[in-house]
Amino acid sequence: MPFVIQRPGYIISPYFDYLSFLFNRNWRHQAGRVLGLMIKLADTEQGTVRGGRIDKGLTTHDRERLAEAEALCRRILEGFGVDPSAIFTGTLNAGHPGGMLPLNTADTETLHPERLPKNLYVADASLLPRSLGNPPILTILALARKVAQTAREAILFQ
């Protein structure tokens, strides 16, 4: 990311929205003519997983912060000389759903939440305590490496 604008609860950074470009049928813009900004929102810790279904909506507070961030993106693009009528939004998606299965104190040695079957390990942002609103990739890499080592040891020493 060549630059980041940090605000309480979100960041804004340059980004090309490949998900929208490849999968959103409403996307009608040539890739070479798009200047993209990403809003990475630290959404409210709320949601459920039941019966194999994830239910995670945006709260009123989330929508307010998202609207604030979108307004800032519009001001930035207009400052670059973009015609306000040419500004459009991409597809809303969850890139790193933090806090879906947070580790607690009892899980620190095993890195295995008790809610999971014994032979199933998770090694992504869902183990973090909450959505960070910042790129978590280095934290995820370190966590995944440690989870893999722990899972391997658990299998070897059964």
PDB file of N, CA and C in Angstrom, residues 61-112:
ATOM      1  N   HIS A  61     -23.930   1.495  13.572  1.00  0.00           N
ATOM      2  CA  HIS A  61     -22.622   2.128  13.780  1.00  0.00           C
ATOM      3  C   HIS A  61     -21.666   1.810  12.631  1.00  0.00           C
ATOM      4  N   ASP A  62     -21.656   0.560  12.163  1.00  0.00           N
ATOM      5  CA  ASP A  62     -20.813   0.168  11.031  1.00  0.00           C
ATOM      6  C   ASP A  62     -21.182   0.978   9.796  1.00  0.00           C
ATOM      7  N   ARG A  63     -22.478   1.093   9.542  1.00  0.00           N
ATOM      8  CA  ARG A  63     -22.949   1.828   8.357  1.00  0.00           C
ATOM      9  C   ARG A  63     -22.583   3.306   8.434  1.00  0.00           C
ATOM     10  N   GLU A  64     -22.625   3.867   9.635  1.00  0.00           N
ATOM     11  CA  GLU A  64     -22.245   5.269   9.807  1.00  0.00           C
ATOM     12  C   GLU A  64     -20.764   5.473   9.491  1.00  0.00           C
ATOM     13  N   ARG A  65     -19.907   4.587  10.015  1.00  0.00           N
ATOM     14  CA  ARG A  65     -18.468   4.699   9.730  1.00  0.00           C
ATOM     15  C   ARG A  65     -18.184   4.457   8.255  1.00  0.00           C
ATOM     16  N   LEU A  66     -18.893   3.499   7.655  1.00  0.00           N
ATOM     17  CA  LEU A  66     -18.705   3.222   6.238  1.00  0.00           C
ATOM     18  C   LEU A  66     -19.112   4.431   5.394  1.00  0.00           C
ATOM     19  N   ALA A  67     -20.211   5.075   5.753  1.00  0.00           N
ATOM     20  CA  ALA A  67     -20.656   6.278   5.031  1.00  0.00           C
ATOM     21  C   ALA A  67     -19.633   7.411   5.190  1.00  0.00           C
ATOM     22  N   GLU A  68     -19.093   7.557   6.389  1.00  0.00           N
ATOM     23  CA  GLU A  68     -18.046   8.565   6.632  1.00  0.00           C
ATOM     24  C   GLU A  68     -16.823   8.291   5.758  1.00  0.00           C
ATOM     25  N   ALA A  69     -16.405   7.021   5.714  1.00  0.00           N
ATOM     26  CA  ALA A  69     -15.242   6.636   4.910  1.00  0.00           C
ATOM     27  C   ALA A  69     -15.515   6.836   3.420  1.00  0.00           C
ATOM     28  N   GLU A  70     -16.715   6.478   2.984  1.00  0.00           N
ATOM     29  CA  GLU A  70     -17.060   6.660   1.569  1.00  0.00           C
ATOM     30  C   GLU A  70     -17.040   8.143   1.197  1.00  0.00           C
ATOM     31  N   ALA A  71     -17.555   8.999   2.070  1.00  0.00           N
ATOM     32  CA  ALA A  71     -17.537  10.447   1.811  1.00  0.00           C
ATOM     33  C   ALA A  71     -16.100  10.957   1.700  1.00  0.00           C
ATOM     34  N   LEU A  72     -15.215  10.442   2.550  1.00  0.00           N
ATOM     35  CA  LEU A  72     -13.810  10.833   2.487  1.00  0.00           C
ATOM     36  C   LEU A  72     -13.184  10.362   1.173  1.00  0.00           C
ATOM     37  N   CYS A  73     -13.500   9.147   0.746  1.00  0.00           N
ATOM     38  CA  CYS A  73     -12.997   8.633  -0.534  1.00  0.00           C
ATOM     39  C   CYS A  73     -13.459   9.527  -1.689  1.00  0.00           C
ATOM     40  N   ARG A  74     -14.712   9.921  -1.650  1.00  0.00           N
ATOM     41  CA  ARG A  74     -15.237  10.803  -2.704  1.00  0.00           C
ATOM     42  C   ARG A  74     -14.483  12.138  -2.726  1.00  0.00           C
ATOM     43  N   ARG A  75     -14.203  12.694  -1.537  1.00  0.00           N
ATOM     44  CA  ARG A  75     -13.453  13.963  -1.473  1.00  0.00           C
ATOM     45  C   ARG A  75     -12.038  13.785  -2.031  1.00  0.00           C
ATOM     46  N   ILE A  76     -11.402  12.653  -1.717  1.00  0.00           N
ATOM     47  CA  ILE A  76     -10.057  12.371  -2.232  1.00  0.00           C
ATOM     48  C   ILE A  76     -10.083  12.273  -3.750  1.00  0.00           C
ATOM     49  N   LEU A  77     -11.024  11.498  -4.289  1.00  0.00           N
ATOM     50  CA  LEU A  77     -11.105  11.321  -5.742  1.00  0.00           C
ATOM     51  C   LEU A  77     -11.408  12.646  -6.439  1.00  0.00           C
ATOM     52  N   GLU A  78     -12.300  13.425  -5.864  1.00  0.00           N
ATOM     53  CA  GLU A  78     -12.600  14.738  -6.442  1.00  0.00           C
ATOM     54  C   GLU A  78     -11.357  15.627  -6.397  1.00  0.00           C
ATOM     55  N   GLY A  79     -10.563  15.513  -5.324  1.00  0.00           N
ATOM     56  CA  GLY A  79      -9.313  16.263  -5.228  1.00  0.00           C
ATOM     57  C   GLY A  79      -8.311  15.856  -6.301  1.00  0.00           C
ATOM     58  N   PHE A  80      -8.389  14.614  -6.766  1.00  0.00           N
ATOM     59  CA  PHE A  80      -7.544  14.143  -7.863  1.00  0.00           C
ATOM     60  C   PHE A  80      -8.075  14.612  -9.219  1.00  0.00           C
ATOM     61  N   GLY A  81      -9.251  15.249  -9.213  1.00  0.00           N
ATOM     62  CA  GLY A  81      -9.837  15.731 -10.454  1.00  0.00           C
ATOM     63  C   GLY A  81     -10.880  14.818 -11.061  1.00  0.00           C
ATOM     64  N   VAL A  82     -11.310  13.796 -10.333  1.00  0.00           N
ATOM     65  CA  VAL A  82     -12.329  12.878 -10.847  1.00  0.00           C
ATOM     66  C   VAL A  82     -13.685  13.578 -10.819  1.00  0.00           C
ATOM     67  N   ASP A  83     -14.425  13.475 -11.911  1.00  0.00           N
ATOM     68  CA  ASP A  83     -15.780  14.033 -11.992  1.00  0.00           C
ATOM     69  C   ASP A  83     -16.656  13.296 -10.978  1.00  0.00           C
ATOM     70  N   PRO A  84     -17.327  14.013 -10.068  1.00  0.00           N
ATOM     71  CA  PRO A  84     -18.155  13.346  -9.045  1.00  0.00           C
ATOM     72  C   PRO A  84     -19.199  12.386  -9.614  1.00  0.00           C
ATOM     73  N   SER A  85     -19.706  12.667 -10.810  1.00  0.00           N
ATOM     74  CA  SER A  85     -20.714  11.774 -11.399  1.00  0.00           C
ATOM     75  C   SER A  85     -20.101  10.473 -11.911  1.00  0.00           C
ATOM     76  N   ALA A  86     -18.762  10.413 -12.011  1.00  0.00           N
ATOM     77  CA  ALA A  86     -18.086   9.202 -12.486  1.00  0.00           C
ATOM     78  C   ALA A  86     -17.670   8.281 -11.342  1.00  0.00           C
ATOM     79  N   ILE A  87     -17.888   8.705 -10.099  1.00  0.00           N
ATOM     80  CA  ILE A  87     -17.475   7.893  -8.947  1.00  0.00           C
ATOM     81  C   ILE A  87     -18.526   6.821  -8.680  1.00  0.00           C
ATOM     82  N   PHE A  88     -18.075   5.600  -8.459  1.00  0.00           N
ATOM     83  CA  PHE A  88     -18.979   4.482  -8.186  1.00  0.00           C
ATOM     84  C   PHE A  88     -18.366   3.593  -7.124  1.00  0.00           C
ATOM     85  N   THR A  89     -19.177   2.733  -6.525  1.00  0.00           N
ATOM     86  CA  THR A  89     -18.691   1.826  -5.483  1.00  0.00           C
ATOM     87  C   THR A  89     -18.575   0.408  -6.032  1.00  0.00           C
ATOM     88  N   GLY A  90     -17.728  -0.368  -5.365  1.00  0.00           N
ATOM     89  CA  GLY A  90     -17.540  -1.763  -5.731  1.00  0.00           C
ATOM     90  C   GLY A  90     -18.406  -2.666  -4.866  1.00  0.00           C
ATOM     91  N   THR A  91     -18.055  -3.917  -4.843  1.00  0.00           N
ATOM     92  CA  THR A  91     -18.802  -4.923  -4.093  1.00  0.00           C
ATOM     93  C   THR A  91     -18.348  -4.946  -2.637  1.00  0.00           C
ATOM     94  N   LEU A  92     -19.280  -4.877  -1.725  1.00  0.00           N
ATOM     95  CA  LEU A  92     -18.979  -4.982  -0.301  1.00  0.00           C
ATOM     96  C   LEU A  92     -18.610  -6.432  -0.009  1.00  0.00           C
ATOM     97  N   ASN A  93     -17.447  -6.642   0.622  1.00  0.00           N
ATOM     98  CA  ASN A  93     -17.044  -8.018   0.932  1.00  0.00           C
ATOM     99  C   ASN A  93     -16.227  -8.039   2.214  1.00  0.00           C
ATOM    100  N   ALA A  94     -16.115  -9.220   2.773  1.00  0.00           N
ATOM    101  CA  ALA A  94     -15.346  -9.413   4.005  1.00  0.00           C
ATOM    102  C   ALA A  94     -14.035 -10.095   3.649  1.00  0.00           C
ATOM    103  N   GLY A  95     -12.948  -9.340   3.681  1.00  0.00           N
ATOM    104  CA  GLY A  95     -11.652  -9.880   3.288  1.00  0.00           C
ATOM    105  C   GLY A  95     -10.979 -10.709   4.362  1.00  0.00           C
ATOM    106  N   HIS A  96     -10.991 -10.245   5.579  1.00  0.00           N
ATOM    107  CA  HIS A  96     -10.350 -10.946   6.693  1.00  0.00           C
ATOM    108  C   HIS A  96     -11.299 -10.870   7.879  1.00  0.00           C
ATOM    109  N   PRO A  97     -12.237 -11.811   7.972  1.00  0.00           N
ATOM    110  CA  PRO A  97     -13.256 -11.730   9.034  1.00  0.00           C
ATOM    111  C   PRO A  97     -12.678 -12.035  10.424  1.00  0.00           C
ATOM    112  N   GLY A  98     -12.119 -11.036  11.045  1.00  0.00           N
ATOM    113  CA  GLY A  98     -11.514 -11.206  12.359  1.00  0.00           C
ATOM    114  C   GLY A  98     -12.545 -11.390  13.453  1.00  0.00           C
ATOM    115  N   GLY A  99     -12.173 -12.204  14.442  1.00  0.00           N
ATOM    116  CA  GLY A  99     -13.007 -12.369  15.625  1.00  0.00           C
ATOM    117  C   GLY A  99     -14.140 -13.368  15.502  1.00  0.00           C
ATOM    118  N   MET A 100     -14.193 -14.137  14.435  1.00  0.00           N
ATOM    119  CA  MET A 100     -15.277 -15.112  14.282  1.00  0.00           C
ATOM    120  C   MET A 100     -15.120 -16.283  15.262  1.00  0.00           C
ATOM    121  N   LEU A 101     -13.888 -16.621  15.591  1.00  0.00           N
ATOM    122  CA  LEU A 101     -13.598 -17.734  16.480  1.00  0.00           C
ATOM    123  C   LEU A 101     -12.404 -17.355  17.358  1.00  0.00           C
ATOM    124  N   PRO A 102     -12.536 -16.292  18.145  1.00  0.00           N
ATOM    125  CA  PRO A 102     -11.368 -15.764  18.862  1.00  0.00           C
ATOM    126  C   PRO A 102     -10.802 -16.742  19.887  1.00  0.00           C
ATOM    127  N   LEU A 103      -9.485 -16.763  19.961  1.00  0.00           N
ATOM    128  CA  LEU A 103      -8.817 -17.583  20.974  1.00  0.00           C
ATOM    129  C   LEU A 103      -9.048 -16.967  22.348  1.00  0.00           C
ATOM    130  N   ASN A 104      -9.222 -17.813  23.348  1.00  0.00           N
ATOM    131  CA  ASN A 104      -9.320 -17.313  24.719  1.00  0.00           C
ATOM    132  C   ASN A 104      -8.105 -17.812  25.505  1.00  0.00           C
ATOM    133  N   THR A 105      -8.041 -17.472  26.750  1.00  0.00           N
ATOM    134  CA  THR A 105      -6.876 -17.825  27.573  1.00  0.00           C
ATOM    135  C   THR A 105      -6.635 -19.326  27.589  1.00  0.00           C
ATOM    136  N   ALA A 106      -7.694 -20.118  27.659  1.00  0.00           N
ATOM    137  CA  ALA A 106      -7.544 -21.579  27.708  1.00  0.00           C
ATOM    138  C   ALA A 106      -6.980 -22.146  26.403  1.00  0.00           C
ATOM    139  N   ASP A 107      -7.126 -21.406  25.305  1.00  0.00           N
ATOM    140  CA  ASP A 107      -6.676 -21.886  23.995  1.00  0.00           C
ATOM    141  C   ASP A 107      -5.237 -21.504  23.657  1.00  0.00           C
ATOM    142  N   THR A 108      -4.578 -20.749  24.494  1.00  0.00           N
ATOM    143  CA  THR A 108      -3.277 -20.195  24.113  1.00  0.00           C
ATOM    144  C   THR A 108      -2.204 -21.245  23.852  1.00  0.00           C
ATOM    145  N   GLU A 109      -2.184 -22.314  24.599  1.00  0.00           N
ATOM    146  CA  GLU A 109      -1.166 -23.343  24.368  1.00  0.00           C
ATOM    147  C   GLU A 109      -1.468 -24.192  23.144  1.00  0.00           C
ATOM    148  N   THR A 110      -2.708 -24.575  22.976  1.00  0.00           N
ATOM    149  CA  THR A 110      -3.072 -25.472  21.882  1.00  0.00           C
ATOM    150  C   THR A 110      -3.420 -24.736  20.597  1.00  0.00           C
ATOM    151  N   LEU A 111      -3.747 -23.456  20.688  1.00  0.00           N
ATOM    152  CA  LEU A 111      -4.228 -22.674  19.547  1.00  0.00           C
ATOM    153  C   LEU A 111      -5.409 -23.363  18.871  1.00  0.00           C
ATOM    154  N   HIS A 112      -6.171 -24.087  19.664  1.00  0.00           N
ATOM    155  CA  HIS A 112      -7.301 -24.867  19.170  1.00  0.00           C
ATOM    156  C   HIS A 112      -8.536 -24.527  20.010  1.00  0.00           C
TER     157      HIS A 112
END
